[in-house]
Coordinates of C-alpha atoms in Angstrom, one line a residue:
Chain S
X24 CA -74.3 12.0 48.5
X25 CA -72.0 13.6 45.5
X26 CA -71.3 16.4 47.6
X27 CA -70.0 14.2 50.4
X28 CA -68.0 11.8 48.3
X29 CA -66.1 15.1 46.9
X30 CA -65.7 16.5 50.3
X31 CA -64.8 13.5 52.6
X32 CA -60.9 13.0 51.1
X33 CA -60.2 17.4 52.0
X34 CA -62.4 16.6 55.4
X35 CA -59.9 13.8 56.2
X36 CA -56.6 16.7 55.3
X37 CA -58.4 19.0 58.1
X38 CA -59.1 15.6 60.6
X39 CA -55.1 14.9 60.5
X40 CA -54.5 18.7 60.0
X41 CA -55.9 19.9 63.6
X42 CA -54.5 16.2 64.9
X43 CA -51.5 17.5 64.1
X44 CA -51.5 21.2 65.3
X45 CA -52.5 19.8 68.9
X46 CA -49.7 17.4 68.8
X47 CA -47.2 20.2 67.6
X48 CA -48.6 22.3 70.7
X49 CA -48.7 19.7 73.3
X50 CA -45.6 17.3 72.3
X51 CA -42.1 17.9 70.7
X52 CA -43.5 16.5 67.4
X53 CA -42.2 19.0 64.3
X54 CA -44.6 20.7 62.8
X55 CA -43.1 19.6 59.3
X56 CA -43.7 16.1 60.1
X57 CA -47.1 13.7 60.1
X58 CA -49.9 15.5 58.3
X59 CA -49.4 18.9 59.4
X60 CA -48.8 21.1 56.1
X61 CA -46.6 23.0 58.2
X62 CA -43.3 22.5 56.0
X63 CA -41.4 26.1 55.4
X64 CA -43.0 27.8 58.5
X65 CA -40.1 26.8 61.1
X66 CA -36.6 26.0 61.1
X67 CA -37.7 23.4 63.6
X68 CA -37.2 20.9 61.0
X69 CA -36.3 17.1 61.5
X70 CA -33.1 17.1 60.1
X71 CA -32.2 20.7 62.4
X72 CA -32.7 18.7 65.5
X73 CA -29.4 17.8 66.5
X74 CA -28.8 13.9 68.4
X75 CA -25.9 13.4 70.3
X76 CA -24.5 10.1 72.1
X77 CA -22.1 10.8 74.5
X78 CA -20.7 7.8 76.6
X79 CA -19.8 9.0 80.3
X80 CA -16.7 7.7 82.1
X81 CA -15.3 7.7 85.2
X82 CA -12.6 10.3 83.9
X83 CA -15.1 12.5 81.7
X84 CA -17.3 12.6 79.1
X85 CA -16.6 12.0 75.0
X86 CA -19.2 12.5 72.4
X87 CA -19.2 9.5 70.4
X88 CA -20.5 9.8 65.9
X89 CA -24.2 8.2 65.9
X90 CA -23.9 5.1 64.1
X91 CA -26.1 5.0 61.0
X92 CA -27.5 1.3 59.9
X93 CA -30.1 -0.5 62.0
X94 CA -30.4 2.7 64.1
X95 CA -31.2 4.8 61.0
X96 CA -34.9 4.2 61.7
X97 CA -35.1 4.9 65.3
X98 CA -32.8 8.6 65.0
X99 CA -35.0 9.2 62.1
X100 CA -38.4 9.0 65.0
X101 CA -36.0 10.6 67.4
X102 CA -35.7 13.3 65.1
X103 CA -38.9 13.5 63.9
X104 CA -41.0 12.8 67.7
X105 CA -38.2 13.4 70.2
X106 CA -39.6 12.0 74.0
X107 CA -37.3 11.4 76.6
X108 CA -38.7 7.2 76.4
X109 CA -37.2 7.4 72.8
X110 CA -34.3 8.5 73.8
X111 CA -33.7 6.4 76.6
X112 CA -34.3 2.9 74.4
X113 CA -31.8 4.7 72.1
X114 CA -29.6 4.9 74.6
X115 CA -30.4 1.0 75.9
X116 CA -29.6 0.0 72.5
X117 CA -26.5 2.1 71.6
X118 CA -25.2 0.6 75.2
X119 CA -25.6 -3.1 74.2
X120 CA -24.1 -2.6 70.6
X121 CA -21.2 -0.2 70.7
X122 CA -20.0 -1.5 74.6
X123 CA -21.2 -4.9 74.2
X124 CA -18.3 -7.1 76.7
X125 CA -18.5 -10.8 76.1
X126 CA -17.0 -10.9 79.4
X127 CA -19.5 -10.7 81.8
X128 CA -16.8 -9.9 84.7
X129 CA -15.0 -7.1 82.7
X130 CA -16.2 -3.7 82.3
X131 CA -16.5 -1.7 78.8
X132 CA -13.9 0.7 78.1
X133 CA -13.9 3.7 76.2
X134 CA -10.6 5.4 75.5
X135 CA -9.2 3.5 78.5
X136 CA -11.5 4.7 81.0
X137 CA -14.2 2.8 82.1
X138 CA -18.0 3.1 81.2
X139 CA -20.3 4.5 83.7
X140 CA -23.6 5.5 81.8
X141 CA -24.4 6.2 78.2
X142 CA -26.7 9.5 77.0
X143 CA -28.6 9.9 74.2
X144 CA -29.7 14.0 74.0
X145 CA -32.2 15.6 71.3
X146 CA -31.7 19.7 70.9
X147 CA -33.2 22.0 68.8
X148 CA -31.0 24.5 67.4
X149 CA -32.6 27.9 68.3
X150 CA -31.1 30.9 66.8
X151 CA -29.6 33.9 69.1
X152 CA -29.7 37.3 67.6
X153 CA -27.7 38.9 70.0
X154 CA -25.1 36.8 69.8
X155 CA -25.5 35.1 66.0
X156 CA -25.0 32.1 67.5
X157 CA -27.1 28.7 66.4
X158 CA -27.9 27.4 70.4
X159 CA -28.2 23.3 71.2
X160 CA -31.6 23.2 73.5
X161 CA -32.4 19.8 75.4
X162 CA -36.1 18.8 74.6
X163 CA -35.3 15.1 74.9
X164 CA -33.0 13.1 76.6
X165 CA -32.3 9.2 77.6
X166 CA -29.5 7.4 80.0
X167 CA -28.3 3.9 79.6
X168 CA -26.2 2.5 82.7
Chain O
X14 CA -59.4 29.6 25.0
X15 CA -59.8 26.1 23.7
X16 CA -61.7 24.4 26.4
X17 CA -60.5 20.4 26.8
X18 CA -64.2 19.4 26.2
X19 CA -63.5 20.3 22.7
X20 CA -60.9 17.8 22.3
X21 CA -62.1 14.9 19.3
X22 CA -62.8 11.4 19.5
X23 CA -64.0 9.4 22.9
X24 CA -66.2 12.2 25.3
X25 CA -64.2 14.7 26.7
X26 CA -65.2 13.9 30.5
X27 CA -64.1 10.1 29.8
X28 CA -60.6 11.4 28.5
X29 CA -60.2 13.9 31.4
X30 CA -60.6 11.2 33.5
X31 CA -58.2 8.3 32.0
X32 CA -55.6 11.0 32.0
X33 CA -56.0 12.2 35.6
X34 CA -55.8 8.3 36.8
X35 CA -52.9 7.6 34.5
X36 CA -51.3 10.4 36.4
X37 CA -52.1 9.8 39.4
X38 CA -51.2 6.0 39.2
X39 CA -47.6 6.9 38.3
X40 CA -47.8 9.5 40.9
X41 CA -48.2 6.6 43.2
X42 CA -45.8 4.3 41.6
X43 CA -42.8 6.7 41.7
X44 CA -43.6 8.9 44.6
X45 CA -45.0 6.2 47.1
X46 CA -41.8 5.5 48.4
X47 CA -42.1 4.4 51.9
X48 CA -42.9 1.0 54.0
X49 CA -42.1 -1.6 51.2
X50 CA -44.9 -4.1 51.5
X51 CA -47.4 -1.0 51.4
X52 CA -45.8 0.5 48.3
X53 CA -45.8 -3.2 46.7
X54 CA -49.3 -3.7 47.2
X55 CA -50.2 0.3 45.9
X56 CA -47.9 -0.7 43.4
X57 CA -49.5 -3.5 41.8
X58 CA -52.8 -1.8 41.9
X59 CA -51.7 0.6 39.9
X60 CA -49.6 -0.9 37.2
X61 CA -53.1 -3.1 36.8
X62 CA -55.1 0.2 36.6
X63 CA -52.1 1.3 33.7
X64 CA -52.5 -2.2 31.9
X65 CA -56.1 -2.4 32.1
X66 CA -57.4 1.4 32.1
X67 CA -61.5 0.1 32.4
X68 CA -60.0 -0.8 35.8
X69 CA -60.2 2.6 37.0
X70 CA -63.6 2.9 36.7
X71 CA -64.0 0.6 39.8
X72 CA -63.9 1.9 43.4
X73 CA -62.2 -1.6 44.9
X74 CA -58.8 -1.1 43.1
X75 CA -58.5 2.4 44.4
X76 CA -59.8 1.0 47.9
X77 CA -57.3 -1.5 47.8
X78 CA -54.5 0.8 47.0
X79 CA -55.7 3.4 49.4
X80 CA -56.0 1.1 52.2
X81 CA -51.9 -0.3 51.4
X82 CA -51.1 3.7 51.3
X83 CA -52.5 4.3 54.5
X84 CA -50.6 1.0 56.3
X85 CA -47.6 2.3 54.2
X86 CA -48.2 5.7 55.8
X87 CA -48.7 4.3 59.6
X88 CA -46.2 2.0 59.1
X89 CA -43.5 4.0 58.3
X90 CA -44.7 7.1 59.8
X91 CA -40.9 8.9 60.5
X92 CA -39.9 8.6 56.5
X93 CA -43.7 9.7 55.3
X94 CA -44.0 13.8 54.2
X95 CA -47.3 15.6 53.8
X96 CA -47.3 14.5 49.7
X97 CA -47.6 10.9 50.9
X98 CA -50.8 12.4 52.7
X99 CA -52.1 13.8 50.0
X100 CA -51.4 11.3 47.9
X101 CA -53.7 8.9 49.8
X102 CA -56.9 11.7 49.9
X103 CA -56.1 11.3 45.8
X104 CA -56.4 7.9 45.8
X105 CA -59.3 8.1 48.4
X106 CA -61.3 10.8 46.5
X107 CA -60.7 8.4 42.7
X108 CA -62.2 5.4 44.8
X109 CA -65.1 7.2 46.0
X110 CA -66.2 8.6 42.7
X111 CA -64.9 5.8 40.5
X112 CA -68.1 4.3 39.8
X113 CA -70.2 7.4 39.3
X114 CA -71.5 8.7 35.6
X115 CA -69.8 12.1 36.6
X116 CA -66.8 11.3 37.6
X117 CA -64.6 13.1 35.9
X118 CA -66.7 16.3 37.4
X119 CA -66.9 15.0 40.7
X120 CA -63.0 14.2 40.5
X121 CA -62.5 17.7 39.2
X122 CA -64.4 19.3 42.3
X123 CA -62.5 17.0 44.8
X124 CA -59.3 18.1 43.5
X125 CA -59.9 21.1 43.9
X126 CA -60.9 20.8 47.4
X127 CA -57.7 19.2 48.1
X128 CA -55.3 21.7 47.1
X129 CA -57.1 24.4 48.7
X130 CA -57.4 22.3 51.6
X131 CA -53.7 21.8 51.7
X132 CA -52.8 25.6 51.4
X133 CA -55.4 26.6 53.7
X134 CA -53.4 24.4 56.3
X135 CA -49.8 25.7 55.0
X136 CA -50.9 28.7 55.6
X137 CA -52.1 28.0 59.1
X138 CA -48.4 26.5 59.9
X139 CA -47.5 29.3 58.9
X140 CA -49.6 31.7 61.2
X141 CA -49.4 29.5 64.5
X142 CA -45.0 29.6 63.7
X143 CA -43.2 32.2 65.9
X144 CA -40.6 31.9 63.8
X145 CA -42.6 32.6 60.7
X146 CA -44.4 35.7 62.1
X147 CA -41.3 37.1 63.1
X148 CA -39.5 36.9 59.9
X149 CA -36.5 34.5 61.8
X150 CA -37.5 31.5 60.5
X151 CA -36.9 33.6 56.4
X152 CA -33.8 34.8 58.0
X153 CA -32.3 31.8 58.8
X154 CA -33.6 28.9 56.3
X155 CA -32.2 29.8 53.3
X156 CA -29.1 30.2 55.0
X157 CA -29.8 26.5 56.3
X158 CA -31.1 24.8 53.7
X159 CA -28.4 24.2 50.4
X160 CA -30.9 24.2 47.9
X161 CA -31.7 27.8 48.9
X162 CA -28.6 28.7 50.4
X163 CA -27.0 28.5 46.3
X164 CA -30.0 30.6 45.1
X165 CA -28.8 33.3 48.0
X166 CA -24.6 33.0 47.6
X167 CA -26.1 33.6 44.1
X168 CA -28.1 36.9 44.2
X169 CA -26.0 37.9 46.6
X170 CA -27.9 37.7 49.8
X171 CA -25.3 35.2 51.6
X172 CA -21.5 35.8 51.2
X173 CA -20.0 32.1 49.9
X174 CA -17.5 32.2 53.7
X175 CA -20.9 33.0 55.5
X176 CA -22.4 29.8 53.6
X177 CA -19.5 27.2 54.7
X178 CA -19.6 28.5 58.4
X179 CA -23.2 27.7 58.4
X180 CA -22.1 24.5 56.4
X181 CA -20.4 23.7 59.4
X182 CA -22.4 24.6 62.5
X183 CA -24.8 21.5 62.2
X184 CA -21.6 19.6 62.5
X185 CA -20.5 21.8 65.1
X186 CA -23.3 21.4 67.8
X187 CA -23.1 17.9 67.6
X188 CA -20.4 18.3 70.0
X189 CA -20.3 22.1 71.3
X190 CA -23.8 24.1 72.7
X191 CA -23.5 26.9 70.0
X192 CA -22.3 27.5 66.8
X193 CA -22.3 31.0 64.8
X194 CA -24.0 31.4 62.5
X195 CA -25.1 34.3 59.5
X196 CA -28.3 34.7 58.5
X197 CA -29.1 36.1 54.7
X198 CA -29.9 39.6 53.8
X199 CA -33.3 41.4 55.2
X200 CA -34.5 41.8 51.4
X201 CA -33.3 38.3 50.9
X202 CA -35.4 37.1 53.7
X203 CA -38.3 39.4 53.6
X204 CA -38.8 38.5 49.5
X205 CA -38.6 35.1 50.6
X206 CA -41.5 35.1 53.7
X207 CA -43.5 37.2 51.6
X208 CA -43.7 35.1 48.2
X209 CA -44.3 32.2 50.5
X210 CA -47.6 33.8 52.0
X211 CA -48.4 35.6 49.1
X212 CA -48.3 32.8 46.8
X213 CA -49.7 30.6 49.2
X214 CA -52.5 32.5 49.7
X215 CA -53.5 33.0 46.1
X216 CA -53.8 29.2 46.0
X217 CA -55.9 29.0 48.8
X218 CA -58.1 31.5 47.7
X219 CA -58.5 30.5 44.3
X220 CA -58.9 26.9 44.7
X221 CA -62.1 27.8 47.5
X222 CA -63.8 29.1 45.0
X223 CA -65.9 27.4 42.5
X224 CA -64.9 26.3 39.2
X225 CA -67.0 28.6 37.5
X226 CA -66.5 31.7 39.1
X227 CA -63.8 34.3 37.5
X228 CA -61.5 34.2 40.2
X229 CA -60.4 30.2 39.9
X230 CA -58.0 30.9 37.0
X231 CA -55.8 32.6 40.0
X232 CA -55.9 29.3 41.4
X233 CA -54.6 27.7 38.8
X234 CA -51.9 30.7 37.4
X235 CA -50.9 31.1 41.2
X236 CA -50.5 26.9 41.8
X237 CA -48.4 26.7 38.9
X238 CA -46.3 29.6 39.4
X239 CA -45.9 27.9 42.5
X240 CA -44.7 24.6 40.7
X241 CA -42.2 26.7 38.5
X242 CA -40.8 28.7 41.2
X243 CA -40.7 26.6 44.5
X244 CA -39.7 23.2 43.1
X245 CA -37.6 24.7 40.7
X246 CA -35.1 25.7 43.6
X247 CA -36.6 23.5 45.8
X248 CA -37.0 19.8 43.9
X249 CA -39.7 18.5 46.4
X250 CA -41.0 16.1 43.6
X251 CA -43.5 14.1 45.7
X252 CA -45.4 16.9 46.0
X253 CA -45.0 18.9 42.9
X254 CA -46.4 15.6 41.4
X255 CA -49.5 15.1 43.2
X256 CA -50.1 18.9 43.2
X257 CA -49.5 18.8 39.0
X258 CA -52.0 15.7 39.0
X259 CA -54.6 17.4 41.3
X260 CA -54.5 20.5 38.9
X261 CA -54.5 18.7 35.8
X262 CA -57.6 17.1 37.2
X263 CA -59.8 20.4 37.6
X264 CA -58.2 21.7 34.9
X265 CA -61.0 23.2 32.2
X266 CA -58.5 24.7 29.9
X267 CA -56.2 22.8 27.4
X268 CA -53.9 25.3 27.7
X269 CA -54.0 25.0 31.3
X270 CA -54.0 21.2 30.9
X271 CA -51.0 21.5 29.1
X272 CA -49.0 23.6 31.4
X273 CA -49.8 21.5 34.1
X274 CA -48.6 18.6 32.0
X275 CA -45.6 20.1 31.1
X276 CA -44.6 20.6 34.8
X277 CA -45.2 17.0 35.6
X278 CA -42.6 16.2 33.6
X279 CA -40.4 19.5 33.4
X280 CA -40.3 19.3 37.1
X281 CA -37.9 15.5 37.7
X282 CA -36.5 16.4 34.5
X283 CA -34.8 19.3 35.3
X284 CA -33.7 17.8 38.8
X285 CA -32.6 15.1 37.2
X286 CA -30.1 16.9 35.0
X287 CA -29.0 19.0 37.5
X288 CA -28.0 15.4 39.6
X289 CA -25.8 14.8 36.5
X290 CA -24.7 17.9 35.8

């Protein structure tokens, strides 16, 4: 009984451990996150994973700064477990707050032209050797009409 | 050497123990920091267990404080890191053996189990990461991260303009696809993705084997080499703390004891000069 009471808490490291190496495999979950020991063995960190807004107009599109605050949480799980449902309630919520229009009739504006969808994109930065160039890749991404 | 069981007055086992709790508990109170009503709840537990030390000798505390570390852990799953983790098996392994005659020993063996545990699972990361295998990933993250980026403008392995356009290319793909970027010197990165295995490996090896046998003093040597060297570059102090108290706890040696002792508190001391300085 001894033996098991010593044993059970390092039994429950490996239990989360392997949880965690499937859901690294089989999701876009980083393997320095949730359980997984796996901090220093990939620059696929949570703070290397790049988000970007960018509202789409009718004459282009302009990437607009994330705002920190009540969204802090939610880029921080975007980050962290990127899935293109994530991104897309990012994107939802971004859309009300930033573009909100109190008039139901008028249609948001951004930079004078007018608001046609709103995109919230998670890349991981992958490195190039031939060119030495750090490389944005989509693994998650979200719309917001 | 001086073995700890030498050490006068109340029996040695029973002082190992209130100083691996007291260490722990303050572990949890400054390192527990995510999902607030969690933490409060850990919190309280464990100021109790400080204020009233015959506390520690019951499992419920520990359950209790377990049980608000794991809700604090779920709960706030994106801010939690592995020590948070670990910090709960801690507090898990105390409760289970709290009540026991030998539970300073059976803490001692648990401890153990749980830092080789750990490594043995670093070290996995480590083997499954294409990145690590291929060197790329010691290439390119102390040119990433700043901590280790100063160390490398330092020795010389990154040129101070090759640090501020990497400085810059986060910034940079925020809006563009690519960004250049430089990573450090081939020594630089090779010295760097060796020590990490090696060291890590030494851990894991040493802290499989049992207690007695010759080979767990390379545990301990190699863990707090690791202490000295990782966390004095890189100030993860969450995890340097619970990996101090965990050693401490299967620690034999007063000696050993003390080094471990003086890296709990070493360790946020120096990080906290350098934030003034």
């Amino acid at each position: 009984m001894d033996k098991i009471r010593v044993i059970l808490p390092a039994l429950l490291l490996l239990a989360v451990g392997i949880m965690n190496r499937v859901a690294v495999a089989q999701t876009n979950l980083s393997a320095w996150e949730l359980g997984g020991f796996g901090m220093f063995s990939t620059t696929d960190s949570p703070g290397q994973r790049v988000v970007r807004l960018t509202a789409q107009t009718d004459s282009g599109a302009t990437v607009v700064l994330l705002p920190g605050g009540e969204f802090a949480e939610a880029i921080d799980k975007l980050q962290v477990l990127p899935s293109d449902g994530r991104s897309t309630s990012l994107a939802v919520a971004l859309r009300r707050d930033l573009w909100l229009v109190k008039d139901a009739e008028a249609e948001p504006q951004v930079d004078g032209s007018t608001l046609t969808h709103v995109e919230v994109v998670v890349g991981r930065i992958v490195f190039d050797e031939d060119t030495s160039e750090m490389v944005f890749n989509t693994i998650a991404q979200g719309v917001a009409p | 050497m001086i073995t700890i069981d030498e050490v006068a007055g109340r029996p040695a086992s029973s002082r190992r123990w209130d100083i691996s709790v007291l260490a722990l508990a303050l572990t949890v109170l400054a390192f527990d920091n995510v999902w607030w009503p969690g933490r409060a709840l850990a919190s309280s537990v464990c100021m109790l267990i400080l204020l009233a030390p015959s506390l520690s000798r019951l499992a419920s505390p520990w359950v209790v404080s377990a049980c608000a570390l794991t809700a604090a852990y779920i709960g706030d799953w994106s801010d939690t890191d592995n020590h948070h983790l670990m910090i709960i098996a801690a507090v898990l392994l105390v409760a289970l053996v709290a009540r026991n005659a030998q539970r300073a020993e059976l803490l001692a063996q648990g401890a153990r189990h749980l830092i080789a545990m750990a490594f043995v699972l670093a070290l996995l990361a480590k083997l499954a990461s294409a990145d690590f295998r291929s060197g790329q990933f010691g290439a390119l993250w102390p040119a990433t991260d700043s901590r280790l980026a100063d160390l490398a403008v330092r020795v010389g392995a990154l040129a101070p303009a090759d640090r501020a356009t990497n400085e810059e290319a986060l910034e940079v793909l925020i809006t563009q696809d690519t960004a250049p970027f430089i990573p450090v010197e081939a020594w630089f990165a090779n010295l760097f993705t060796g020590w990490t295995a090696a060291i890590e490996l030494a851990i894991a090896a040493g802290f499989t084997v049992r207690r007695d046998n010759r080979l767990a003093i390379v545990g301990d040597l190699a863990l707090l080499a690791f202490l000295a060297t990782t966390y004095s570059v890189v100030p993860v102090l969450g995890f340097a703390a619970i990996l101090g108290t965990l050693g401490l706890s299967q620690s034999r040696h007063r000696s050993i004891s003390g080094l471990y002792v003086l890296g709990l508190v070493a360790i946020p001391l120096q990080d906290a000069l350098a934030t003034i300085i």
